[in-house]
Amino acid sequence: MYIFAYGDKCGFASNIRIIAGFTLKSSLPLLFNSESEEDKQYIRSCVLQTLIDPLVQIRNASGVIITQLVLLSSLESWPELLPALMELLKSNNKDCITTALSCLSKMMEDNIYEFDTPALNYPLNQLIPLFLSFFEYPDEEVVYHSVNCMRFTIDAMPNALLSSMDNYLRVCSSSCA
């Protein structure tokens, strides 16, 4: 984790950091549940920091690691994750928005239903309006990831989508025109 998150400060090349990240991701299923809570918190904290790394490859690897961590434990066991992603989504920085959407897309693909639970206070209620707002964003990559996130919500048809249906139809019809 340290090499992945802080390797640039120690002079490691970016490819070494990326390899460290994917090695961590591959090791997590074998090790994560036997780690102490302190070690788990360290891993989660470090990987959240890498979401704003200047290198896109590190940010993408972060999304993959986050998805693996959520699969191994749960979204509920990581209460800092969704607020951190929401903060990135509300940023004016295109890279932050893209990273958050990409990460959310990976997580939603694996388990959209976890995003529509009372235990997490129904995060889709906040996420769906944000996804829809990005349909008209001037950058294609942001639009792509927001559409991908919406695709997973449509599959699950949560109440949050039903309550945003008028906005969804308006955005979709203006995009087609």
Short mmCIF file of N, CA, C and O in Angstrom, two decimals, residues 29-160:
data_model
loop_
_atom_site.label_atom_id
_atom_site.label_comp_id
_atom_site.label_asym_id
_atom_site.label_seq_id
_atom_site.Cartn_x
_atom_site.Cartn_y
_atom_site.Cartn_z
N PRO A 29 -8.05 -10.36 -1.43
CA PRO A 29 -8.94 -11.47 -1.06
C PRO A 29 -8.31 -12.47 -0.09
O PRO A 29 -9.00 -13.08 0.72
N LEU A 30 -7.00 -12.62 -0.14
CA LEU A 30 -6.32 -13.56 0.74
C LEU A 30 -6.03 -12.97 2.12
O LEU A 30 -5.99 -13.70 3.11
N LEU A 31 -5.84 -11.66 2.18
CA LEU A 31 -5.32 -11.06 3.41
C LEU A 31 -6.28 -10.13 4.15
O LEU A 31 -6.17 -9.99 5.37
N PHE A 32 -7.17 -9.48 3.45
CA PHE A 32 -7.89 -8.36 4.04
C PHE A 32 -8.70 -8.75 5.28
O PHE A 32 -8.66 -8.06 6.29
N ASN A 33 -9.42 -9.84 5.22
CA ASN A 33 -10.27 -10.22 6.36
C ASN A 33 -9.48 -10.71 7.57
O ASN A 33 -10.02 -10.78 8.67
N SER A 34 -8.20 -11.02 7.38
CA SER A 34 -7.38 -11.43 8.52
C SER A 34 -6.58 -10.25 9.09
O SER A 34 -5.90 -10.40 10.11
N GLU A 35 -6.66 -9.09 8.45
CA GLU A 35 -5.95 -7.88 8.93
C GLU A 35 -6.67 -7.30 10.14
O GLU A 35 -7.87 -7.47 10.33
N SER A 36 -5.91 -6.56 10.94
CA SER A 36 -6.51 -5.85 12.08
C SER A 36 -7.34 -4.69 11.56
O SER A 36 -7.16 -4.24 10.42
N GLU A 37 -8.24 -4.19 12.38
CA GLU A 37 -9.06 -3.03 11.98
C GLU A 37 -8.18 -1.82 11.68
O GLU A 37 -8.47 -1.05 10.78
N GLU A 38 -7.10 -1.68 12.42
CA GLU A 38 -6.17 -0.57 12.20
C GLU A 38 -5.52 -0.68 10.82
O GLU A 38 -5.39 0.32 10.11
N ASP A 39 -5.11 -1.89 10.43
CA ASP A 39 -4.51 -2.10 9.11
C ASP A 39 -5.53 -1.86 8.00
O ASP A 39 -5.21 -1.27 6.97
N LYS A 40 -6.75 -2.32 8.21
CA LYS A 40 -7.81 -2.10 7.22
C LYS A 40 -8.06 -0.61 7.04
O LYS A 40 -8.21 -0.12 5.92
N GLN A 41 -8.08 0.12 8.15
CA GLN A 41 -8.30 1.56 8.10
C GLN A 41 -7.15 2.26 7.36
O GLN A 41 -7.37 3.19 6.61
N TYR A 42 -5.94 1.79 7.59
CA TYR A 42 -4.77 2.36 6.90
C TYR A 42 -4.90 2.16 5.39
O TYR A 42 -4.69 3.09 4.61
N ILE A 43 -5.26 0.95 4.98
CA ILE A 43 -5.42 0.66 3.55
C ILE A 43 -6.51 1.55 2.97
O ILE A 43 -6.33 2.18 1.91
N ARG A 44 -7.64 1.64 3.63
CA ARG A 44 -8.75 2.45 3.13
C ARG A 44 -8.36 3.93 3.04
O ARG A 44 -8.68 4.61 2.07
N SER A 45 -7.70 4.42 4.05
CA SER A 45 -7.29 5.82 4.08
C SER A 45 -6.32 6.13 2.95
O SER A 45 -6.45 7.14 2.25
N CYS A 46 -5.33 5.28 2.77
CA CYS A 46 -4.33 5.50 1.71
C CYS A 46 -4.96 5.44 0.32
O CYS A 46 -4.65 6.26 -0.54
N VAL A 47 -5.83 4.47 0.11
CA VAL A 47 -6.42 4.34 -1.22
C VAL A 47 -7.33 5.53 -1.54
O VAL A 47 -7.40 5.97 -2.69
N LEU A 48 -7.98 6.09 -0.54
CA LEU A 48 -8.78 7.30 -0.77
C LEU A 48 -7.89 8.47 -1.22
O LEU A 48 -8.29 9.25 -2.07
N GLN A 49 -6.70 8.55 -0.65
CA GLN A 49 -5.77 9.62 -1.04
C GLN A 49 -5.32 9.49 -2.49
O GLN A 49 -5.06 10.48 -3.16
N THR A 50 -5.22 8.25 -2.96
CA THR A 50 -4.74 8.05 -4.33
C THR A 50 -5.80 8.40 -5.38
O THR A 50 -5.48 8.50 -6.56
N LEU A 51 -7.02 8.63 -4.95
CA LEU A 51 -8.06 9.05 -5.90
C LEU A 51 -7.77 10.42 -6.50
O LEU A 51 -8.33 10.76 -7.54
N ILE A 52 -6.93 11.20 -5.85
CA ILE A 52 -6.60 12.52 -6.39
C ILE A 52 -5.14 12.59 -6.85
O ILE A 52 -4.58 13.66 -7.02
N ASP A 53 -4.53 11.45 -7.07
CA ASP A 53 -3.16 11.40 -7.57
C ASP A 53 -3.09 12.07 -8.95
O ASP A 53 -4.03 11.98 -9.73
N PRO A 54 -1.98 12.73 -9.26
CA PRO A 54 -1.87 13.37 -10.58
C PRO A 54 -1.88 12.38 -11.74
O PRO A 54 -2.24 12.75 -12.86
N LEU A 55 -1.50 11.13 -11.51
CA LEU A 55 -1.44 10.15 -12.59
C LEU A 55 -2.77 9.41 -12.76
O LEU A 55 -3.28 8.81 -11.82
N VAL A 56 -3.29 9.44 -13.96
CA VAL A 56 -4.58 8.80 -14.24
C VAL A 56 -4.51 7.30 -13.98
O VAL A 56 -5.48 6.70 -13.51
N GLN A 57 -3.38 6.68 -14.26
CA GLN A 57 -3.25 5.23 -14.05
C GLN A 57 -3.36 4.88 -12.57
O GLN A 57 -3.94 3.85 -12.22
N ILE A 58 -2.83 5.72 -11.70
CA ILE A 58 -2.93 5.49 -10.26
C ILE A 58 -4.38 5.68 -9.82
O ILE A 58 -4.92 4.89 -9.04
N ARG A 59 -5.03 6.74 -10.33
CA ARG A 59 -6.44 6.96 -9.98
C ARG A 59 -7.30 5.80 -10.44
O ARG A 59 -8.20 5.36 -9.72
N ASN A 60 -7.05 5.28 -11.65
CA ASN A 60 -7.82 4.14 -12.14
C ASN A 60 -7.58 2.89 -11.29
O ASN A 60 -8.52 2.15 -10.98
N ALA A 61 -6.32 2.67 -10.92
CA ALA A 61 -6.02 1.52 -10.06
C ALA A 61 -6.71 1.68 -8.70
O ALA A 61 -7.18 0.70 -8.12
N SER A 62 -6.80 2.91 -8.22
CA SER A 62 -7.50 3.17 -6.95
C SER A 62 -8.95 2.70 -7.03
O SER A 62 -9.46 2.09 -6.10
N GLY A 63 -9.60 3.00 -8.15
CA GLY A 63 -10.99 2.58 -8.33
C GLY A 63 -11.13 1.07 -8.29
O GLY A 63 -12.08 0.53 -7.71
N VAL A 64 -10.19 0.38 -8.89
CA VAL A 64 -10.21 -1.09 -8.90
C VAL A 64 -10.00 -1.62 -7.48
O VAL A 64 -10.68 -2.55 -7.04
N ILE A 65 -9.06 -1.03 -6.75
CA ILE A 65 -8.79 -1.46 -5.37
C ILE A 65 -10.00 -1.17 -4.48
O ILE A 65 -10.41 -2.01 -3.67
N ILE A 66 -10.59 -0.01 -4.65
CA ILE A 66 -11.78 0.34 -3.85
C ILE A 66 -12.90 -0.65 -4.11
O ILE A 66 -13.55 -1.12 -3.17
N THR A 67 -13.11 -0.99 -5.36
CA THR A 67 -14.15 -1.96 -5.70
C THR A 67 -13.88 -3.29 -5.03
O THR A 67 -14.79 -3.92 -4.47
N GLN A 68 -12.63 -3.72 -5.04
CA GLN A 68 -12.26 -4.98 -4.39
C GLN A 68 -12.50 -4.91 -2.88
O GLN A 68 -13.04 -5.84 -2.28
N LEU A 69 -12.13 -3.78 -2.27
CA LEU A 69 -12.35 -3.62 -0.83
C LEU A 69 -13.83 -3.67 -0.47
O LEU A 69 -14.22 -4.28 0.53
N VAL A 70 -14.66 -3.03 -1.27
CA VAL A 70 -16.10 -3.03 -1.02
C VAL A 70 -16.67 -4.44 -1.20
O VAL A 70 -17.53 -4.87 -0.43
N LEU A 71 -16.18 -5.16 -2.18
CA LEU A 71 -16.63 -6.55 -2.37
C LEU A 71 -16.25 -7.43 -1.19
O LEU A 71 -17.01 -8.31 -0.79
N LEU A 72 -15.08 -7.19 -0.62
CA LEU A 72 -14.61 -8.01 0.49
C LEU A 72 -15.30 -7.71 1.82
O LEU A 72 -15.44 -8.59 2.65
N SER A 73 -15.66 -6.47 2.01
CA SER A 73 -16.32 -6.12 3.28
C SER A 73 -17.74 -5.66 2.98
O SER A 73 -18.65 -6.45 3.03
N SER A 74 -17.92 -4.43 2.69
CA SER A 74 -19.21 -3.88 2.25
C SER A 74 -19.06 -2.38 2.18
O SER A 74 -18.12 -1.81 2.74
N LEU A 75 -19.98 -1.77 1.52
CA LEU A 75 -20.01 -0.32 1.46
C LEU A 75 -20.31 0.25 2.85
O LEU A 75 -19.75 1.26 3.26
N GLU A 76 -21.14 -0.45 3.57
CA GLU A 76 -21.52 -0.01 4.91
C GLU A 76 -20.33 0.00 5.88
O GLU A 76 -20.26 0.82 6.79
N SER A 77 -19.38 -0.89 5.68
CA SER A 77 -18.23 -0.97 6.58
C SER A 77 -17.18 0.12 6.30
O SER A 77 -16.19 0.21 7.02
N TRP A 78 -17.42 0.93 5.29
CA TRP A 78 -16.47 2.00 4.93
C TRP A 78 -17.23 3.32 4.84
O TRP A 78 -17.48 3.84 3.76
N PRO A 79 -17.62 3.88 5.98
CA PRO A 79 -18.48 5.08 5.97
C PRO A 79 -17.84 6.32 5.36
O PRO A 79 -18.55 7.24 4.96
N GLU A 80 -16.53 6.36 5.24
CA GLU A 80 -15.86 7.53 4.65
C GLU A 80 -15.88 7.52 3.13
O GLU A 80 -15.65 8.56 2.50
N LEU A 81 -16.14 6.38 2.52
CA LEU A 81 -16.00 6.25 1.07
C LEU A 81 -17.00 7.10 0.29
O LEU A 81 -16.60 7.91 -0.55
N LEU A 82 -18.28 6.91 0.52
CA LEU A 82 -19.27 7.65 -0.27
C LEU A 82 -19.16 9.17 -0.09
O LEU A 82 -19.23 9.90 -1.09
N PRO A 83 -18.97 9.68 1.14
CA PRO A 83 -18.77 11.13 1.26
C PRO A 83 -17.54 11.63 0.48
O PRO A 83 -17.58 12.70 -0.11
N ALA A 84 -16.48 10.84 0.47
CA ALA A 84 -15.28 11.23 -0.29
C ALA A 84 -15.57 11.27 -1.79
O ALA A 84 -15.17 12.20 -2.50
N LEU A 85 -16.30 10.27 -2.28
CA LEU A 85 -16.66 10.25 -3.70
C LEU A 85 -17.63 11.38 -4.05
O LEU A 85 -17.51 12.00 -5.11
N MET A 86 -18.56 11.67 -3.15
CA MET A 86 -19.49 12.78 -3.37
C MET A 86 -18.74 14.11 -3.45
O MET A 86 -19.06 14.96 -4.27
N GLU A 87 -17.75 14.26 -2.61
CA GLU A 87 -16.95 15.49 -2.63
C GLU A 87 -16.23 15.64 -3.98
O GLU A 87 -16.18 16.73 -4.55
N LEU A 88 -15.70 14.54 -4.49
CA LEU A 88 -15.05 14.58 -5.80
C LEU A 88 -16.05 14.90 -6.90
O LEU A 88 -15.74 15.65 -7.84
N LEU A 89 -17.25 14.35 -6.81
CA LEU A 89 -18.28 14.62 -7.81
C LEU A 89 -18.70 16.09 -7.83
O LEU A 89 -19.07 16.63 -8.87
N LYS A 90 -18.64 16.73 -6.68
CA LYS A 90 -19.05 18.13 -6.58
C LYS A 90 -17.91 19.10 -6.86
O LYS A 90 -18.09 20.30 -6.81
N SER A 91 -16.77 18.56 -7.19
CA SER A 91 -15.59 19.36 -7.49
C SER A 91 -15.74 20.04 -8.85
O SER A 91 -16.54 19.63 -9.69
N ASN A 92 -14.96 21.06 -9.09
CA ASN A 92 -14.91 21.69 -10.41
C ASN A 92 -13.80 21.09 -11.27
O ASN A 92 -13.61 21.51 -12.40
N ASN A 93 -13.10 20.11 -10.73
CA ASN A 93 -11.98 19.49 -11.41
C ASN A 93 -12.48 18.28 -12.20
O ASN A 93 -12.98 17.31 -11.63
N LYS A 94 -12.31 18.32 -13.50
CA LYS A 94 -12.78 17.24 -14.39
C LYS A 94 -12.15 15.90 -14.02
O LYS A 94 -12.83 14.86 -14.03
N ASP A 95 -10.88 15.89 -13.65
CA ASP A 95 -10.21 14.64 -13.27
C ASP A 95 -10.84 14.03 -12.02
O ASP A 95 -11.00 12.82 -11.93
N CYS A 96 -11.18 14.87 -11.06
CA CYS A 96 -11.82 14.40 -9.82
C CYS A 96 -13.19 13.79 -10.13
O CYS A 96 -13.54 12.72 -9.62
N ILE A 97 -13.95 14.48 -10.97
CA ILE A 97 -15.28 14.00 -11.34
C ILE A 97 -15.19 12.68 -12.08
O ILE A 97 -15.90 11.72 -11.77
N THR A 98 -14.28 12.61 -13.05
CA THR A 98 -14.11 11.38 -13.84
C THR A 98 -13.70 10.22 -12.95
O THR A 98 -14.23 9.11 -13.07
N THR A 99 -12.77 10.46 -12.05
CA THR A 99 -12.30 9.41 -11.14
C THR A 99 -13.44 8.90 -10.27
O THR A 99 -13.62 7.69 -10.12
N ALA A 100 -14.21 9.81 -9.70
CA ALA A 100 -15.32 9.40 -8.83
C ALA A 100 -16.36 8.62 -9.62
O ALA A 100 -16.85 7.58 -9.16
N LEU A 101 -16.72 9.10 -10.81
CA LEU A 101 -17.71 8.40 -11.63
C LEU A 101 -17.21 7.02 -12.05
O LEU A 101 -17.97 6.04 -12.01
N SER A 102 -15.96 6.94 -12.43
CA SER A 102 -15.39 5.65 -12.83
C SER A 102 -15.40 4.67 -11.67
O SER A 102 -15.77 3.50 -11.82
N CYS A 103 -15.01 5.14 -10.50
CA CYS A 103 -15.01 4.30 -9.30
C CYS A 103 -16.43 3.84 -8.96
O CYS A 103 -16.67 2.65 -8.70
N LEU A 104 -17.36 4.77 -8.97
CA LEU A 104 -18.76 4.43 -8.67
C LEU A 104 -19.31 3.43 -9.69
O LEU A 104 -20.02 2.49 -9.33
N SER A 105 -18.95 3.61 -10.93
CA SER A 105 -19.42 2.70 -11.98
C SER A 105 -18.94 1.28 -11.71
O SER A 105 -19.72 0.32 -11.83
N LYS A 106 -17.66 1.14 -11.35
CA LYS A 106 -17.12 -0.19 -11.05
C LYS A 106 -17.86 -0.81 -9.86
O LYS A 106 -18.20 -1.99 -9.87
N MET A 107 -18.08 -0.01 -8.82
CA MET A 107 -18.76 -0.53 -7.63
C MET A 107 -20.22 -0.87 -7.93
O MET A 107 -20.73 -1.89 -7.45
N MET A 108 -20.89 -0.03 -8.69
CA MET A 108 -22.30 -0.25 -8.99
C MET A 108 -22.50 -1.47 -9.88
O MET A 108 -23.50 -2.16 -9.77
N GLU A 109 -21.54 -1.72 -10.75
CA GLU A 109 -21.63 -2.90 -11.61
C GLU A 109 -21.65 -4.18 -10.78
O GLU A 109 -22.39 -5.11 -11.07
N ASP A 110 -20.87 -4.19 -9.71
CA ASP A 110 -20.78 -5.38 -8.86
C ASP A 110 -21.96 -5.52 -7.90
O ASP A 110 -22.34 -6.63 -7.57
N ASN A 111 -22.49 -4.39 -7.43
CA ASN A 111 -23.59 -4.49 -6.47
C ASN A 111 -24.38 -3.20 -6.38
O ASN A 111 -24.24 -2.45 -5.42
N ILE A 112 -25.23 -2.95 -7.34
CA ILE A 112 -26.05 -1.75 -7.36
C ILE A 112 -27.01 -1.71 -6.17
O ILE A 112 -27.32 -0.65 -5.64
N TYR A 113 -27.46 -2.86 -5.74
CA TYR A 113 -28.48 -2.90 -4.68
C TYR A 113 -27.96 -2.38 -3.34
O TYR A 113 -28.74 -1.90 -2.54
N GLU A 114 -26.66 -2.45 -3.12
CA GLU A 114 -26.10 -1.93 -1.88
C GLU A 114 -26.23 -0.40 -1.82
O GLU A 114 -26.22 0.19 -0.75
N PHE A 115 -26.37 0.24 -2.97
CA PHE A 115 -26.52 1.69 -3.03
C PHE A 115 -27.95 2.15 -2.77
O PHE A 115 -28.22 3.34 -2.74
N ASP A 116 -28.84 1.23 -2.60
CA ASP A 116 -30.25 1.58 -2.40
C ASP A 116 -30.77 0.95 -1.10
O ASP A 116 -31.82 0.32 -1.09
N THR A 117 -30.00 1.13 -0.03
CA THR A 117 -30.38 0.54 1.24
C THR A 117 -30.54 1.60 2.32
O THR A 117 -29.85 2.62 2.31
N PRO A 118 -31.44 1.34 3.26
CA PRO A 118 -31.61 2.30 4.37
C PRO A 118 -30.37 2.37 5.26
O PRO A 118 -30.11 3.41 5.87
N ALA A 119 -29.59 1.30 5.33
CA ALA A 119 -28.39 1.30 6.16
C ALA A 119 -27.41 2.39 5.72
O ALA A 119 -26.64 2.91 6.54
N LEU A 120 -27.44 2.73 4.44
CA LEU A 120 -26.55 3.76 3.90
C LEU A 120 -27.30 5.06 3.61
O LEU A 120 -26.77 5.95 2.96
N ASN A 121 -28.54 5.12 4.06
CA ASN A 121 -29.38 6.30 3.84
C ASN A 121 -29.64 6.54 2.34
O ASN A 121 -29.64 7.69 1.90
N TYR A 122 -29.83 5.48 1.61
CA TYR A 122 -30.18 5.52 0.19
C TYR A 122 -29.31 6.50 -0.62
O TYR A 122 -29.79 7.52 -1.11
N PRO A 123 -28.03 6.19 -0.80
CA PRO A 123 -27.15 7.11 -1.52
C PRO A 123 -27.58 7.42 -2.95
O PRO A 123 -27.25 8.48 -3.48
N LEU A 124 -28.34 6.52 -3.57
CA LEU A 124 -28.79 6.81 -4.94
C LEU A 124 -29.68 8.05 -5.00
O LEU A 124 -29.76 8.69 -6.05
N ASN A 125 -30.32 8.39 -3.89
CA ASN A 125 -31.14 9.60 -3.88
C ASN A 125 -30.31 10.84 -4.19
O ASN A 125 -30.81 11.79 -4.79
N GLN A 126 -29.06 10.85 -3.77
CA GLN A 126 -28.16 11.96 -4.07
C GLN A 126 -27.39 11.73 -5.36
O GLN A 126 -27.11 12.67 -6.09
N LEU A 127 -27.04 10.48 -5.63
CA LEU A 127 -26.19 10.19 -6.78
C LEU A 127 -26.91 10.34 -8.12
O LEU A 127 -26.34 10.89 -9.06
N ILE A 128 -28.14 9.86 -8.21
CA ILE A 128 -28.84 9.90 -9.49
C ILE A 128 -28.98 11.32 -10.02
O ILE A 128 -28.67 11.55 -11.21
N PRO A 129 -29.40 12.30 -9.24
CA PRO A 129 -29.44 13.67 -9.78
C PRO A 129 -28.07 14.17 -10.25
O PRO A 129 -27.96 14.88 -11.26
N LEU A 130 -27.01 13.77 -9.55
CA LEU A 130 -25.67 14.17 -9.99
C LEU A 130 -25.30 13.50 -11.30
O LEU A 130 -24.77 14.14 -12.21
N PHE A 131 -25.59 12.20 -11.40
CA PHE A 131 -25.31 11.50 -12.67
C PHE A 131 -26.04 12.18 -13.82
O PHE A 131 -25.47 12.42 -14.89
N LEU A 132 -27.30 12.50 -13.60
CA LEU A 132 -28.08 13.16 -14.66
C LEU A 132 -27.51 14.52 -15.01
O LEU A 132 -27.51 14.91 -16.19
N SER A 133 -27.01 15.24 -14.03
CA SER A 133 -26.44 16.56 -14.32
C SER A 133 -25.20 16.46 -15.20
O SER A 133 -24.88 17.39 -15.93
N PHE A 134 -24.51 15.34 -15.13
CA PHE A 134 -23.30 15.16 -15.93
C PHE A 134 -23.60 14.73 -17.37
O PHE A 134 -22.68 14.67 -18.19
N PHE A 135 -24.83 14.41 -17.70
CA PHE A 135 -25.18 14.04 -19.06
C PHE A 135 -24.88 15.17 -20.04
O PHE A 135 -24.66 14.94 -21.22
N GLU A 136 -24.90 16.38 -19.56
CA GLU A 136 -24.67 17.54 -20.42
C GLU A 136 -23.30 18.18 -20.14
O GLU A 136 -23.06 19.32 -20.55
N TYR A 137 -22.43 17.48 -19.51
CA TYR A 137 -21.09 17.99 -19.20
C TYR A 137 -20.29 18.12 -20.50
O TYR A 137 -20.44 17.30 -21.41
N PRO A 138 -19.42 19.11 -20.60
CA PRO A 138 -18.71 19.32 -21.86
C PRO A 138 -17.62 18.29 -22.18
O PRO A 138 -17.08 18.31 -23.27
N ASP A 139 -17.32 17.39 -21.27
CA ASP A 139 -16.28 16.39 -21.51
C ASP A 139 -16.91 15.02 -21.75
O ASP A 139 -17.71 14.55 -20.95
N GLU A 140 -16.52 14.37 -22.84
CA GLU A 140 -17.10 13.08 -23.22
C GLU A 140 -16.86 11.98 -22.19
O GLU A 140 -17.70 11.12 -21.99
N GLU A 141 -15.69 11.99 -21.56
CA GLU A 141 -15.37 10.95 -20.59
C GLU A 141 -16.29 11.03 -19.37
O GLU A 141 -16.75 10.02 -18.86
N VAL A 142 -16.58 12.24 -18.92
CA VAL A 142 -17.50 12.44 -17.79
C VAL A 142 -18.89 11.95 -18.19
O VAL A 142 -19.55 11.24 -17.42
N VAL A 143 -19.33 12.32 -19.38
CA VAL A 143 -20.65 11.88 -19.87
C VAL A 143 -20.69 10.36 -19.94
O VAL A 143 -21.65 9.73 -19.48
N TYR A 144 -19.65 9.76 -20.49
CA TYR A 144 -19.60 8.30 -20.62
C TYR A 144 -19.78 7.61 -19.26
O TYR A 144 -20.60 6.70 -19.12
N HIS A 145 -19.00 8.05 -18.27
CA HIS A 145 -19.07 7.40 -16.95
C HIS A 145 -20.41 7.66 -16.26
O HIS A 145 -20.92 6.79 -15.57
N SER A 146 -20.97 8.84 -16.45
CA SER A 146 -22.27 9.12 -15.81
C SER A 146 -23.37 8.28 -16.46
O SER A 146 -24.25 7.77 -15.75
N VAL A 147 -23.31 8.13 -17.76
CA VAL A 147 -24.29 7.27 -18.45
C VAL A 147 -24.13 5.82 -17.99
O VAL A 147 -25.12 5.12 -17.74
N ASN A 148 -22.89 5.40 -17.83
CA ASN A 148 -22.63 4.03 -17.37
C ASN A 148 -23.19 3.81 -15.96
O ASN A 148 -23.81 2.78 -15.68
N CYS A 149 -23.01 4.79 -15.09
CA CYS A 149 -23.58 4.69 -13.74
C CYS A 149 -25.10 4.60 -13.81
O CYS A 149 -25.71 3.79 -13.10
N MET A 150 -25.69 5.42 -14.65
CA MET A 150 -27.16 5.39 -14.79
C MET A 150 -27.64 4.05 -15.34
O MET A 150 -28.71 3.57 -14.96
N ARG A 151 -26.85 3.46 -16.22
CA ARG A 151 -27.22 2.16 -16.79
C ARG A 151 -27.42 1.13 -15.68
O ARG A 151 -28.37 0.35 -15.70
N PHE A 152 -26.55 1.15 -14.68
CA PHE A 152 -26.68 0.20 -13.57
C PHE A 152 -27.89 0.52 -12.71
O PHE A 152 -28.54 -0.39 -12.19
N THR A 153 -28.22 1.80 -12.55
CA THR A 153 -29.39 2.14 -11.75
C THR A 153 -30.67 1.73 -12.46
O THR A 153 -31.63 1.33 -11.81
N ILE A 154 -30.67 1.82 -13.77
CA ILE A 154 -31.86 1.42 -14.53
C ILE A 154 -32.11 -0.07 -14.35
O ILE A 154 -33.25 -0.50 -14.19
N ASP A 155 -31.04 -0.85 -14.35
CA ASP A 155 -31.18 -2.29 -14.14
C ASP A 155 -31.87 -2.59 -12.81
O ASP A 155 -32.68 -3.51 -12.71
N ALA A 156 -31.56 -1.82 -11.78
CA ALA A 156 -32.12 -2.07 -10.44
C ALA A 156 -33.46 -1.37 -10.23
O ALA A 156 -34.22 -1.76 -9.35
N MET A 157 -33.74 -0.30 -10.99
CA MET A 157 -34.95 0.52 -10.88
C MET A 157 -35.28 0.89 -9.43
O MET A 157 -36.35 0.58 -8.91
N PRO A 158 -34.34 1.60 -8.77
CA PRO A 158 -34.60 2.00 -7.38
C PRO A 158 -35.61 3.15 -7.31
O PRO A 158 -35.87 3.83 -8.31
N ASN A 159 -36.15 3.37 -6.14
CA ASN A 159 -37.08 4.48 -5.93
C ASN A 159 -36.45 5.82 -6.29
O ASN A 159 -37.13 6.73 -6.76
N ALA A 160 -35.14 5.95 -6.07
CA ALA A 160 -34.44 7.20 -6.40
C ALA A 160 -34.54 7.50 -7.89
O ALA A 160 -34.67 8.66 -8.28
#
